[in-house]
Tab-separated table of C-alpha atoms and ligand atoms in Angstrom:
chain	number	residue	atom	x	y	z
A	1354	MET	CA	17.582	-7.925	-13.117
A	1355	SER	CA	14.573	-10.294	-13.828
A	1356	ARG	CA	11.171	-8.609	-13.383
A	1357	ALA	CA	9.309	-9.278	-10.186
A	1358	ARG	CA	5.732	-10.357	-10.142
A	1359	LEU	CA	3.266	-8.079	-8.359
A	1360	ALA	CA	-0.299	-8.636	-7.246
A	1361	VAL	CA	-2.225	-5.472	-6.448
A	1362	LEU	CA	-5.309	-5.619	-4.183
A	1363	VAL	CA	-7.898	-2.870	-4.479
A	1364	SER	CA	-11.302	-1.895	-3.328
A	1365	GLY	CA	-12.139	1.356	-5.108
A	1366	ARG	CA	-11.196	3.956	-7.694
A	1367	GLY	CA	-7.676	2.627	-8.417
A	1368	SER	CA	-5.462	5.755	-8.740
A	1369	ASN	CA	-2.649	4.100	-6.910
A	1370	LEU	CA	-2.989	1.007	-9.018
A	1371	GLU	CA	-2.718	3.262	-12.137
A	1372	ALA	CA	0.441	4.888	-10.777
A	1373	LEU	CA	1.891	1.451	-10.231
A	1374	ARG	CA	0.896	0.172	-13.620
A	1375	SER	CA	2.332	3.118	-15.497
A	1376	ALA	CA	5.636	2.901	-13.423
A	1377	CYS	CA	5.909	-0.860	-14.386
A	1378	GLU	CA	5.321	0.112	-18.059
A	1379	SER	CA	7.969	2.900	-17.996
A	1380	GLY	CA	10.491	0.661	-16.259
A	1381	LEU	CA	10.654	2.769	-13.121
A	1382	ILE	CA	9.481	-0.334	-11.350
A	1383	PRO	CA	11.156	-3.458	-12.689
A	1384	ALA	CA	8.040	-5.649	-12.374
A	1385	ASP	CA	4.906	-6.896	-14.003
A	1386	ILE	CA	1.530	-6.640	-12.384
A	1387	VAL	CA	0.261	-10.186	-12.816
A	1388	LEU	CA	-3.041	-9.710	-10.940
A	1389	VAL	CA	-5.379	-7.148	-9.644
A	1390	GLY	CA	-7.680	-8.616	-7.035
A	1391	SER	CA	-10.645	-7.079	-5.229
A	1392	ASN	CA	-13.180	-7.733	-2.520
A	1393	ARG	CA	-15.541	-5.378	-4.379
A	1394	PRO	CA	-16.674	-6.848	-7.838
A	1395	HIS	CA	-17.716	-3.368	-9.026
A	1396	ALA	CA	-14.576	-1.520	-8.042
A	1397	PRO	CA	-13.586	0.960	-10.779
A	1398	ALA	CA	-10.025	-0.284	-10.299
A	1399	LEU	CA	-10.934	-3.614	-11.752
A	1400	GLY	CA	-12.044	-1.878	-14.990
A	1401	LEU	CA	-8.675	-0.095	-15.212
A	1402	ALA	CA	-6.961	-3.404	-14.888
A	1403	HIS	CA	-9.098	-5.097	-17.407
A	1404	ASP	CA	-8.547	-2.246	-19.916
A	1405	ALA	CA	-4.762	-2.672	-19.344
A	1406	GLY	CA	-5.026	-6.404	-20.041
A	1407	ILE	CA	-4.137	-7.377	-16.466
A	1408	ALA	CA	-5.766	-10.504	-14.997
A	1409	THR	CA	-8.420	-9.763	-12.446
A	1410	LEU	CA	-9.892	-11.583	-9.470
A	1411	ALA	CA	-13.065	-10.368	-7.834
A	1412	SER	CA	-14.831	-11.882	-4.904
A	1413	ASP	CA	-17.418	-10.013	-2.873
A	1414	SER	CA	-16.495	-9.994	0.898
A	1415	ARG	CA	-19.783	-8.449	1.958
A	1416	GLY	CA	-21.906	-10.895	3.905
A	1417	CYS	CA	-19.232	-13.512	3.721
A	1418	GLY	CA	-20.022	-14.889	7.131
A	1419	ASP	CA	-16.710	-16.450	8.209
A	1420	ARG	CA	-14.230	-13.614	7.612
A	1421	ALA	CA	-11.080	-15.716	8.172
A	1422	ALA	CA	-12.347	-18.320	5.716
A	1423	TRP	CA	-13.001	-15.687	3.052
A	1424	ASP	CA	-9.514	-14.210	3.562
A	1425	ARG	CA	-7.831	-17.632	3.281
A	1426	ALA	CA	-9.724	-18.536	0.144
A	1427	PHE	CA	-9.089	-15.091	-1.449
A	1428	LEU	CA	-5.402	-15.162	-0.685
A	1429	ALA	CA	-5.048	-18.759	-1.954
A	1430	ASP	CA	-6.409	-17.563	-5.259
A	1431	VAL	CA	-3.980	-14.725	-5.246
A	1432	ALA	CA	-1.162	-17.036	-4.535
A	1433	ALA	CA	-1.996	-19.067	-7.651
A	1434	PHE	CA	-0.646	-16.157	-9.644
A	1435	ARG	CA	2.781	-16.628	-7.910
A	1436	PRO	CA	3.363	-12.942	-6.852
A	1437	ASP	CA	6.642	-12.050	-5.267
A	1438	TRP	CA	4.898	-9.172	-3.525
A	1439	ILE	CA	1.327	-8.182	-2.766
A	1440	VAL	CA	0.669	-4.435	-2.757
A	1441	LEU	CA	-2.574	-3.252	-0.985
A	1442	ALA	CA	-3.518	-0.034	-2.941
A	1443	GLY	CA	-6.843	1.109	-1.411
A	1444	PHE	CA	-7.763	-2.398	-0.308
A	1445	MET	CA	-10.327	-1.533	2.408
A	1446	ARG	CA	-10.382	-4.807	4.383
A	1447	GLN	CA	-8.396	-5.900	7.430
A	1448	LEU	CA	-7.064	-9.350	6.626
A	1449	ASP	CA	-7.043	-12.115	9.196
A	1450	GLY	CA	-3.749	-13.165	10.744
A	1451	SER	CA	-4.140	-16.754	9.827
A	1452	ALA	CA	-4.568	-15.971	6.259
A	1453	LEU	CA	-1.774	-13.447	6.266
A	1454	SER	CA	0.939	-15.500	7.865
A	1455	LYS	CA	2.455	-16.693	4.549
A	1456	TRP	CA	2.706	-13.189	3.340
A	1457	ILE	CA	4.143	-11.319	6.317
A	1458	GLY	CA	7.253	-9.620	4.881
A	1459	ARG	CA	5.933	-9.694	1.346
A	1460	MET	CA	2.871	-7.633	1.608
A	1461	ILE	CA	2.724	-3.820	1.950
A	1462	ASN	CA	-0.026	-1.229	2.203
A	1463	ILE	CA	-0.384	2.418	1.489
A	1464	HIS	CA	-2.289	4.510	4.151
A	1465	PRO	CA	-3.196	8.147	3.941
A	1466	SER	CA	-1.676	9.311	7.254
A	1467	LEU	CA	1.582	9.672	9.101
A	1468	LEU	CA	1.309	6.326	10.904
A	1469	PRO	CA	1.243	5.463	13.674
A	1470	LYS	CA	-1.053	8.455	13.725
A	1471	TYR	CA	-4.653	7.877	12.436
A	1472	PRO	CA	-4.946	4.240	11.445
A	1473	GLY	CA	-8.330	3.334	9.926
A	1474	LEU	CA	-10.804	5.775	8.265
A	1475	GLY	CA	-11.239	9.548	8.168
A	1476	THR	CA	-7.591	10.321	8.348
A	1477	HIS	CA	-7.673	13.752	6.825
A	1478	ARG	CA	-10.587	14.929	8.945
A	1479	ARG	CA	-8.933	13.634	12.166
A	1480	ALA	CA	-5.564	15.217	11.303
A	1481	LEU	CA	-7.393	18.582	10.932
A	1482	GLU	CA	-9.497	18.102	14.055
A	1483	ALA	CA	-6.348	17.400	16.111
A	1484	GLY	CA	-4.748	20.585	14.896
A	1485	GLU	CA	-1.888	18.928	13.135
A	1486	ARG	CA	0.429	21.212	11.139
A	1487	GLU	CA	1.674	18.262	9.009
A	1488	HIS	CA	0.045	15.436	7.258
A	1489	GLY	CA	1.156	12.651	4.906
A	1490	ALA	CA	1.045	9.063	3.860
A	1491	SER	CA	2.819	5.889	4.852
A	1492	VAL	CA	3.762	2.576	3.240
A	1493	HIS	CA	4.021	-0.158	5.725
A	1494	PHE	CA	4.334	-3.911	5.935
A	1495	VAL	CA	0.994	-5.548	6.600
A	1496	THR	CA	0.429	-7.470	9.802
A	1497	ALA	CA	-2.781	-8.576	11.429
A	1498	GLU	CA	-2.961	-5.192	13.176
A	1499	LEU	CA	-5.091	-2.521	11.227
A	1500	ASP	CA	-2.518	-0.133	9.574
A	1501	GLY	CA	-0.153	-1.188	12.245
A	1502	GLY	CA	2.723	-3.072	10.698
A	1503	PRO	CA	6.303	-1.678	10.578
A	1504	ILE	CA	6.613	1.561	8.415
A	1505	LEU	CA	8.911	1.430	5.427
A	1506	ALA	CA	8.494	4.948	4.056
A	1507	GLN	CA	6.539	8.211	4.382
A	1508	VAL	CA	5.809	11.418	2.569
A	1509	ARG	CA	5.050	14.715	4.514
A	1510	MET	CA	3.254	17.799	3.511
A	1511	PRO	CA	2.291	20.926	5.455
A	1512	ILE	CA	-1.347	21.564	6.423
A	1513	GLN	CA	-2.351	24.911	5.040
A	1514	GLN	CA	-4.764	27.480	6.705
A	1515	GLY	CA	-8.319	26.902	5.376
A	1516	ASP	CA	-7.597	23.184	4.481
A	1517	THR	CA	-10.594	20.866	4.566
A	1518	PRO	CA	-10.642	17.124	4.487
A	1519	ASP	CA	-11.235	17.189	0.755
A	1520	SER	CA	-8.389	19.672	-0.006
A	1521	LEU	CA	-5.908	17.732	2.082
A	1522	GLY	CA	-6.934	14.400	0.383
A	1523	ALA	CA	-6.631	16.043	-3.048
A	1524	ARG	CA	-3.156	17.415	-2.268
A	1525	LEU	CA	-1.993	14.144	-0.688
A	1526	LEU	CA	-3.091	11.831	-3.472
A	1527	PRO	CA	-0.385	12.583	-6.001
A	1528	LEU	CA	2.323	12.298	-3.260
A	1529	GLU	CA	0.704	8.853	-2.351
A	1530	HIS	CA	1.284	7.797	-5.937
A	1531	ARG	CA	4.945	8.915	-5.830
A	1532	LEU	CA	5.519	7.297	-2.367
A	1533	LEU	CA	3.986	3.918	-3.426
A	1534	VAL	CA	5.938	3.803	-6.759
A	1535	ALA	CA	9.168	4.715	-4.981
A	1536	SER	CA	8.531	2.196	-2.169
A	1537	VAL	CA	7.905	-0.686	-4.581
A	1538	ALA	CA	11.024	0.247	-6.720
A	1539	PHE	CA	13.055	0.447	-3.422
A	1540	LEU	CA	11.891	-2.996	-2.303
A	1541	LEU	CA	12.832	-4.554	-5.626
A	1542	ARG	CA	16.258	-2.876	-5.711
A	1543	HIS	CA	17.333	-3.474	-2.078
A	1544	ARG	CA	17.436	-6.297	0.349
A	1545	VAL	CA	14.553	-5.418	2.681
A	1546	GLU	CA	13.464	-8.010	5.200
A	1547	LEU	CA	10.922	-8.036	7.991
A	1548	LEU	CA	12.546	-9.958	10.852
A	1549	ARG	CA	11.361	-10.064	14.517
A	1550	GLY	CA	8.842	-7.197	13.876
A	1551	CYS	CA	11.552	-4.966	12.516
A	1552	ILE	CA	12.542	-3.829	8.960
A	1553	TRP	CA	16.127	-4.678	7.987
A	1554	LEU	CA	17.777	-2.900	5.132
A	1555	GLU	CA	20.769	-4.626	3.574
A	1556	GLY	CA	21.255	-6.484	6.906
A	1557	ILE	CA	20.916	-3.472	9.237
A	1558	PRO	CA	17.813	-2.715	11.275
A	1559	MET	CA	15.993	0.507	10.122
A	1560	SER	CA	15.641	2.909	13.062
A	1561	GLU	CA	13.065	5.181	11.286
A	1562	PRO	CA	10.958	5.109	8.090
A	1563	LEU	CA	12.570	6.384	4.859
A	1564	GLN	CA	11.279	9.753	3.758
A	1565	LEU	CA	10.340	10.750	0.154
A	1566	ASP	CA	12.236	13.787	-0.905
A	1567	GLU	CA	11.269	16.312	-3.644
A	1568	GLY	CA	13.460	14.505	-6.139
A	1569	LEU	CA	11.337	11.391	-5.648
A	1570	ALA	CA	14.174	9.530	-3.772
A	1571	LEU	CA	13.640	7.655	-0.477
A	1572	ARG	CA	16.265	8.512	2.071
B	345	LIG	C1	-5.807	5.979	-1.001
B	345	LIG	O1	-5.894	7.237	-0.447
B	345	LIG	C2	-5.210	4.995	0.038
B	345	LIG	O2	-4.118	5.576	0.781
B	345	LIG	C3	-6.368	4.600	0.821
B	345	LIG	O3	-7.443	4.459	0.025
B	345	LIG	C4	-7.304	5.347	-1.122
B	345	LIG	C5	-7.405	4.587	-2.345
B	345	LIG	O4	-7.360	5.381	-3.523
B	345	LIG	N1	-6.067	3.460	1.638
B	345	LIG	C6	-6.513	3.318	2.878
B	345	LIG	O5	-7.147	4.148	3.484
B	345	LIG	C7	-6.076	2.000	3.566
B	345	LIG	N2	-6.139	1.991	4.972
B	345	LIG	P1	-7.198	4.832	-4.890
B	345	LIG	O6	-8.153	3.648	-5.096
B	345	LIG	O7	-7.447	5.930	-5.806
B	345	LIG	O8	-5.713	4.258	-5.035
């Protein structure tokens, strides 16, 4: 199988990027990360990419005025690296629909909640405040709706007595890494298409998201 080309977009620390990078290196993901792009020029994730010898692209989106124009220009620069897939790994910006249209079906995002619950920020706190007994993370196709595109895969974990937003986040993060790696590997090993707002797996519409099991497989 020829290796796919991935662009990874980040805004912060980059632990999900690091999980992807190491999975590409070990062969778990049959792909190369050809670009790490960020809307935050000082994101630590850019330093990780640089140290790993991966091309980087940084453009500050703060104070950019015309949001849609920034999004179009940024994604045009990303497209110049000819990625097969764009993976949002902690990219904290909602992209405009006009800029996204070319990438619908080829762009995924990881989000720290069991979507459709808790899109946006503060997911761990909101899950606790709502008295949830279970929390998790989701990988979904990106659409113009914030954290709202069709969900490919999820990982679940129980909420324990005494959990705080920080303890939940810390327990979830390694599961996020596994979920993102498994999801990208799955996309590259199966025929997964986004058609008429629905995910099709090997020509059959998916009725519910795949779940990550303890053996790191998606089912
Ligand atoms: C992760 O928890 C990711 O799920 C979240 O940002 C964090 C990035 O961490 N993404 C979102 O909230 C997107 N809506 P990282 O920089 O260490 O990968």
